[in-house]
Coordinates of N, CA and C in Angstrom, one line a residue:
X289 N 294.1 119.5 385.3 CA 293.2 118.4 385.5 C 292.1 118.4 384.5
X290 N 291.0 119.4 384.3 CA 290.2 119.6 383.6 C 290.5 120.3 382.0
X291 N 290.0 120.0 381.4 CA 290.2 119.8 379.9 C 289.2 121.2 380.0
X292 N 289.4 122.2 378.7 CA 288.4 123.1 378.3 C 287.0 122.7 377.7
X293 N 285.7 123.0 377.6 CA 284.8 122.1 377.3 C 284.5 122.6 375.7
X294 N 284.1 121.8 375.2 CA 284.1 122.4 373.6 C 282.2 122.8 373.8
X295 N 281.8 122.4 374.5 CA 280.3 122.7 374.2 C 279.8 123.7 375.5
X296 N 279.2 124.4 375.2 CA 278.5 125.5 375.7 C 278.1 125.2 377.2
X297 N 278.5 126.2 378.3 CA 277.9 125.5 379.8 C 276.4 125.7 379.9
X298 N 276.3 124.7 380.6 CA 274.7 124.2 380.7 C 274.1 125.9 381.5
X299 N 272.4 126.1 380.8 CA 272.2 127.8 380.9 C 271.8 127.8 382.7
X300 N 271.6 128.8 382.9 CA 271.5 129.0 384.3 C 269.9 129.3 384.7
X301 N 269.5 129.7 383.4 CA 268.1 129.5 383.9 C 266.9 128.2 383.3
X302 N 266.1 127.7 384.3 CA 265.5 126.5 383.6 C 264.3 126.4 384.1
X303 N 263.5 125.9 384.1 CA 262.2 125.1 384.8 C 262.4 124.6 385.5
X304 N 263.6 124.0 386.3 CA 263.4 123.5 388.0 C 264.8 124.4 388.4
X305 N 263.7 125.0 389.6 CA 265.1 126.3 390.4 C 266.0 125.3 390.9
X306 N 265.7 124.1 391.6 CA 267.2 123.0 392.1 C 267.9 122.9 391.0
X307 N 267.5 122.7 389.5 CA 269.1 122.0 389.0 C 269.4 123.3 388.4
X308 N 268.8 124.9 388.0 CA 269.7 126.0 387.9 C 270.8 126.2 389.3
X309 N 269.8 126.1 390.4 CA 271.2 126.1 391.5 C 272.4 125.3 391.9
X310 N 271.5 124.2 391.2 CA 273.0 123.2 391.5 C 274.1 123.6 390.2
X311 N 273.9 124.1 389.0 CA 274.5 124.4 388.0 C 275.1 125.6 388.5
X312 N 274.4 126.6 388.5 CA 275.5 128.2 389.5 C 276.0 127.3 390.4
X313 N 276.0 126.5 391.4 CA 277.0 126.4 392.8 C 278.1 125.6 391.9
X314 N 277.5 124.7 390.7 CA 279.2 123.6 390.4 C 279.6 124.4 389.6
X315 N 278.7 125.4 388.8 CA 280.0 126.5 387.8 C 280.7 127.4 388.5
X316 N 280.2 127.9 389.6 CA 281.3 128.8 390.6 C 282.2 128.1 391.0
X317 N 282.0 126.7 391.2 CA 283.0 125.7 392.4 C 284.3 125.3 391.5
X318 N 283.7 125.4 390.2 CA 284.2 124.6 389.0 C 285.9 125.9 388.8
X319 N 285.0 127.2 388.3 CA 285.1 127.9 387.9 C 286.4 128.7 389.2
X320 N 286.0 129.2 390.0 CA 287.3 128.9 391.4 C 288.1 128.2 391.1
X321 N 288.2 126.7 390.8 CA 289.1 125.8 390.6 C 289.9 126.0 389.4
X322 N 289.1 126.5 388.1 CA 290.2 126.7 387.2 C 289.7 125.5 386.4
X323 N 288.8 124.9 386.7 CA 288.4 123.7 385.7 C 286.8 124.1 385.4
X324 N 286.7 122.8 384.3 CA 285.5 122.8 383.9 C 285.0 121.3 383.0
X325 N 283.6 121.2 383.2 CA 283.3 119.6 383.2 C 282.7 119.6 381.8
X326 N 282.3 118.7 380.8 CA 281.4 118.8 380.0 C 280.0 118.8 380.4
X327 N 279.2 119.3 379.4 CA 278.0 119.1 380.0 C 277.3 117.8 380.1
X328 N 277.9 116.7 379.8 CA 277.5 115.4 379.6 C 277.7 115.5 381.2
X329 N 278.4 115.3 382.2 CA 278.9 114.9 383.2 C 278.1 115.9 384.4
X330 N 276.5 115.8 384.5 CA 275.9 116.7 385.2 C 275.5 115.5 386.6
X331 N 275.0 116.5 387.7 CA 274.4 115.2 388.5 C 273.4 114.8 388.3
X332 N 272.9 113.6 389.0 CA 272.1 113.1 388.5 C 270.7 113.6 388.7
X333 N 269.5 113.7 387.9 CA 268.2 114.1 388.7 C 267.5 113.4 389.7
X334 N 267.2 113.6 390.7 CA 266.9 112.6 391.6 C 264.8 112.2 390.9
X335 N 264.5 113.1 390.8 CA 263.5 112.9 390.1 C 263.1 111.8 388.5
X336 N 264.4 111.3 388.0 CA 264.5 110.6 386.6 C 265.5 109.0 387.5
X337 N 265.3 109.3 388.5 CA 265.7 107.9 388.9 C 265.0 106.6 389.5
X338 N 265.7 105.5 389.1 CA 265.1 104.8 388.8 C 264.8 103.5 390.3
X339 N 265.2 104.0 391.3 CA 265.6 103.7 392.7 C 264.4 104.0 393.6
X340 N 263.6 103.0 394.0 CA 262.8 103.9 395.0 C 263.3 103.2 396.2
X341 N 262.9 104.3 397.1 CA 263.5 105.3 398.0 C 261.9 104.8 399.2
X342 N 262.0 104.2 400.4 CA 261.2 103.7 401.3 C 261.9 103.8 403.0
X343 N 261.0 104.8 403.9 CA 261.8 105.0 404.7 C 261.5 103.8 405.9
X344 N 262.9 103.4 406.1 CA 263.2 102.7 406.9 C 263.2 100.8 406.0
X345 N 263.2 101.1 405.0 CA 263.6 100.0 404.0 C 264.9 100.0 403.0
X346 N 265.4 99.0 402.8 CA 266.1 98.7 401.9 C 265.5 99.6 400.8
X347 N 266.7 100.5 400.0 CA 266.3 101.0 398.6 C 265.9 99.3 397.4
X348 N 264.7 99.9 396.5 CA 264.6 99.0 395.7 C 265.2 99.2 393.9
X349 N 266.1 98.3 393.8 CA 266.5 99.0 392.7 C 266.4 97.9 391.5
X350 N 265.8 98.6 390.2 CA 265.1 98.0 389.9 C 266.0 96.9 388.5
X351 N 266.3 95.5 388.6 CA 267.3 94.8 387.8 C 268.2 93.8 389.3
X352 N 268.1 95.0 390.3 CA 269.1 94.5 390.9 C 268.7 93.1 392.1
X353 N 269.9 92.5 392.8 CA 269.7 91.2 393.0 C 269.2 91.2 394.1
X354 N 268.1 90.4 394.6 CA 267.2 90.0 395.5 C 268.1 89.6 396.9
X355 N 268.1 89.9 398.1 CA 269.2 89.6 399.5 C 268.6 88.2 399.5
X356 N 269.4 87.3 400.1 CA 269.2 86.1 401.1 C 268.2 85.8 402.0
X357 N 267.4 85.5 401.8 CA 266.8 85.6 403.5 C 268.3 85.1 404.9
X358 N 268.1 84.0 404.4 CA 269.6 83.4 405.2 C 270.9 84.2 405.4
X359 N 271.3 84.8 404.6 CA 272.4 85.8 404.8 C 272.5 86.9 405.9
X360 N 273.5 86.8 406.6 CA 273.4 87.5 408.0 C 274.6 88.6 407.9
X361 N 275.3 88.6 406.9 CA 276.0 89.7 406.8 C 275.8 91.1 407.3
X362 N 276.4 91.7 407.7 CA 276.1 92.2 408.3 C 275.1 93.1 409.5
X363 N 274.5 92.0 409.6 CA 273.4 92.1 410.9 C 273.6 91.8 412.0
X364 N 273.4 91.8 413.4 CA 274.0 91.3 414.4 C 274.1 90.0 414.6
X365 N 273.8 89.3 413.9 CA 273.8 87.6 413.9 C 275.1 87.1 412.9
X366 N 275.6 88.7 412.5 CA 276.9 87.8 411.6 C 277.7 87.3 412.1
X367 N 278.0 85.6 411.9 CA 278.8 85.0 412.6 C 280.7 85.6 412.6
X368 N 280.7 86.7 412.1 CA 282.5 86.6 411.6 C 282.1 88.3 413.1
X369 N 280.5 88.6 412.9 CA 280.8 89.9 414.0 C 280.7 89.1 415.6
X370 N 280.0 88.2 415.3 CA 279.9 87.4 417.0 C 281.3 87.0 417.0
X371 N 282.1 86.4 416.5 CA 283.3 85.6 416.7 C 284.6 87.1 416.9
X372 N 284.7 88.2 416.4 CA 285.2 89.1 416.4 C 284.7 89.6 418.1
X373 N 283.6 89.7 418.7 CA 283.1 89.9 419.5 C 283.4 89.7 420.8
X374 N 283.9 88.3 420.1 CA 283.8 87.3 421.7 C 285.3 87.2 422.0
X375 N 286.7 87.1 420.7 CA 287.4 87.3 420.9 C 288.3 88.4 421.7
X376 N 287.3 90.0 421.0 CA 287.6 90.9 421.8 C 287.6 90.7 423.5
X377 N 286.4 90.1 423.9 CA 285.9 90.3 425.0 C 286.9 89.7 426.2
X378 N 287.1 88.5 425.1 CA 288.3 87.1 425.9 C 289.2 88.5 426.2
X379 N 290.0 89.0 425.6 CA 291.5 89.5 425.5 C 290.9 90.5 426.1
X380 N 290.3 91.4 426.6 CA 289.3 92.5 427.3 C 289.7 92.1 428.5
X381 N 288.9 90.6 428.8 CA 288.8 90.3 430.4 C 290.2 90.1 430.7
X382 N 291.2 89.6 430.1 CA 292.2 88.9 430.3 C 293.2 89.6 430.2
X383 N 293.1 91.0 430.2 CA 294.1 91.9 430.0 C 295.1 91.9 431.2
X384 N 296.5 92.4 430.9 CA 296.9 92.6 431.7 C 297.5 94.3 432.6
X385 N 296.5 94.9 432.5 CA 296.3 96.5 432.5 C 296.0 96.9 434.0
X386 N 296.3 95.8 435.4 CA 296.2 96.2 436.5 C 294.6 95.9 437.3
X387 N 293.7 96.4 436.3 CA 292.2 96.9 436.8 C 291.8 95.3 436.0
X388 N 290.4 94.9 436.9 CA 289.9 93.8 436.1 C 288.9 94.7 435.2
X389 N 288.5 94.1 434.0 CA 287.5 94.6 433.3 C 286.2 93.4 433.5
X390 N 285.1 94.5 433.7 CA 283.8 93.1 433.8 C 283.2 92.9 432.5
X391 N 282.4 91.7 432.5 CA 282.1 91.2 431.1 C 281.4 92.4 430.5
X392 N 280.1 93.1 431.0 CA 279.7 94.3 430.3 C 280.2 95.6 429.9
X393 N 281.2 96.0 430.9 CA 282.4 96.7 430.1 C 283.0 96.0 428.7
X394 N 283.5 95.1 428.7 CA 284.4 94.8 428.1 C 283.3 94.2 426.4
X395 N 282.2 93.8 426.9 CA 281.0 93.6 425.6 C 281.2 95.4 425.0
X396 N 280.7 96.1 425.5 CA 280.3 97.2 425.5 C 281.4 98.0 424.5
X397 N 282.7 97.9 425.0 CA 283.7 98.3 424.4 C 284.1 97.7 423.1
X398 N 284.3 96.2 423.1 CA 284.4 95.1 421.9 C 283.1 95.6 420.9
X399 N 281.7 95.8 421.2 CA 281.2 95.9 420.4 C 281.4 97.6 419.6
X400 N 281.8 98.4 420.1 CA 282.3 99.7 419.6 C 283.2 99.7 418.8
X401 N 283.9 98.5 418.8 CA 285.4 98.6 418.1 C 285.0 97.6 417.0
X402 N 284.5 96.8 417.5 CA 284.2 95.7 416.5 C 283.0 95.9 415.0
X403 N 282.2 96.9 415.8 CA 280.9 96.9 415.0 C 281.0 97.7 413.4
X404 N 280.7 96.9 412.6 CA 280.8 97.6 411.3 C 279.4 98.3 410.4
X405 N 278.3 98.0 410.7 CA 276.8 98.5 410.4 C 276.2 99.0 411.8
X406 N 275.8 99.8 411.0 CA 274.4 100.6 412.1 C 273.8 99.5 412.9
X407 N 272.9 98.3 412.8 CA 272.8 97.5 413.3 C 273.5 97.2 414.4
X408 N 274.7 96.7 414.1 CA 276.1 96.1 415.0 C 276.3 97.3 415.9
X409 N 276.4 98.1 415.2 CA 276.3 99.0 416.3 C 275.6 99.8 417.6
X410 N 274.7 99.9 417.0 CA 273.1 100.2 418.2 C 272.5 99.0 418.8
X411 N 272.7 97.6 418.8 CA 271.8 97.0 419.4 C 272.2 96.8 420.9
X412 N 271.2 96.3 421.9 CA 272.4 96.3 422.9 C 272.6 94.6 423.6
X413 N 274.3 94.5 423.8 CA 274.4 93.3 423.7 C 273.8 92.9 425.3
X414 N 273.2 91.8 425.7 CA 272.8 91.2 427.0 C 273.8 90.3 427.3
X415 N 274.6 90.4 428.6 CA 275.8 89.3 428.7 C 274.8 88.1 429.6
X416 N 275.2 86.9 429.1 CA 274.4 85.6 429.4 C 275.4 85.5 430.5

C-alpha cells in the first residue's frame, strides 16, 4: 500500500506535546502496519484552522455558503420526513400482524426508523 517516504519522519519532539503525540501514536500505528506516509500528509492542526467552532451552533466556515432560511431539510418539518412518516404510520396501523397497533406506537416506531438527523430523531411527535 504505502510507498517508502523519501523525506525524513516528522521529529518526535516539538513545542506542542499534542502533535509530538499524535506523531509517536501514527508512526507506531504506521510503522505496525508496515507502511509509511509522507510528511506532507500530517493531520490537521486544529489550532491553524480556519472553522469556528460555537457550541450548540452550526460550525462557521469561512467562504462557505450561507443555509436557507426556508429550507427544511433535514429538520423536522422536512416535508419528504413528514411524508415518510405518515406513510410508515398508515402501513403500521394497517398491518396485518394479528395485534392492532395504536397511532402512538406506531408514530413512535415510524419515527425511529424513519428519522435521519438528530433533530428527527429526538423531538417528540404529538398525535393530533
Amino acid at each position: 500500500f504505502g510507498t517508502p517516504s523519501s523525506s525524513p519522519p516528522p521529529p518526535l519532539l516539538s513545542a506542542d506535546p499534542d502533535a509530538s503525540r499524535r506523531n509517536f501514536f501514527r508512526s507506531a500505528w504506521l510503522g505496525a502496519l508496515g507502511l509509511s506516509l509522507p510528511s506532507s500528509a500530517s493531520a490537521v492542526d486544529p489550532g491553524k484552522s480556519d472553522v469556528i467552532f460555537k457550541t450548540g451552533r452550526a460550525p462557521i466556515v469561512p467562504g462557505g455558503e450561507k443555509k436557507d432560511p426556508k429550507d427544511a431539510r433535514g429538520t423536522r418539518k422536512d416535508p419528504n420526513f413528514l411524508r415518510a412518516v405518515s406513510d410508515c404510520k398508515s402501513r403500521c396501523e394497517l398491518s396485518d400482524g394479528g395485534y392492532a397497533n395504536s397511532k402512538e406506537d406506531c408514530l413512535s416506531r415510524c419515527q425511529d426508523i424513519v428519522c435521519a438527523t438528530y433533530e428527527q430523531c429526538t423531538f417528540s411527535i404529538v398525535p393530533r
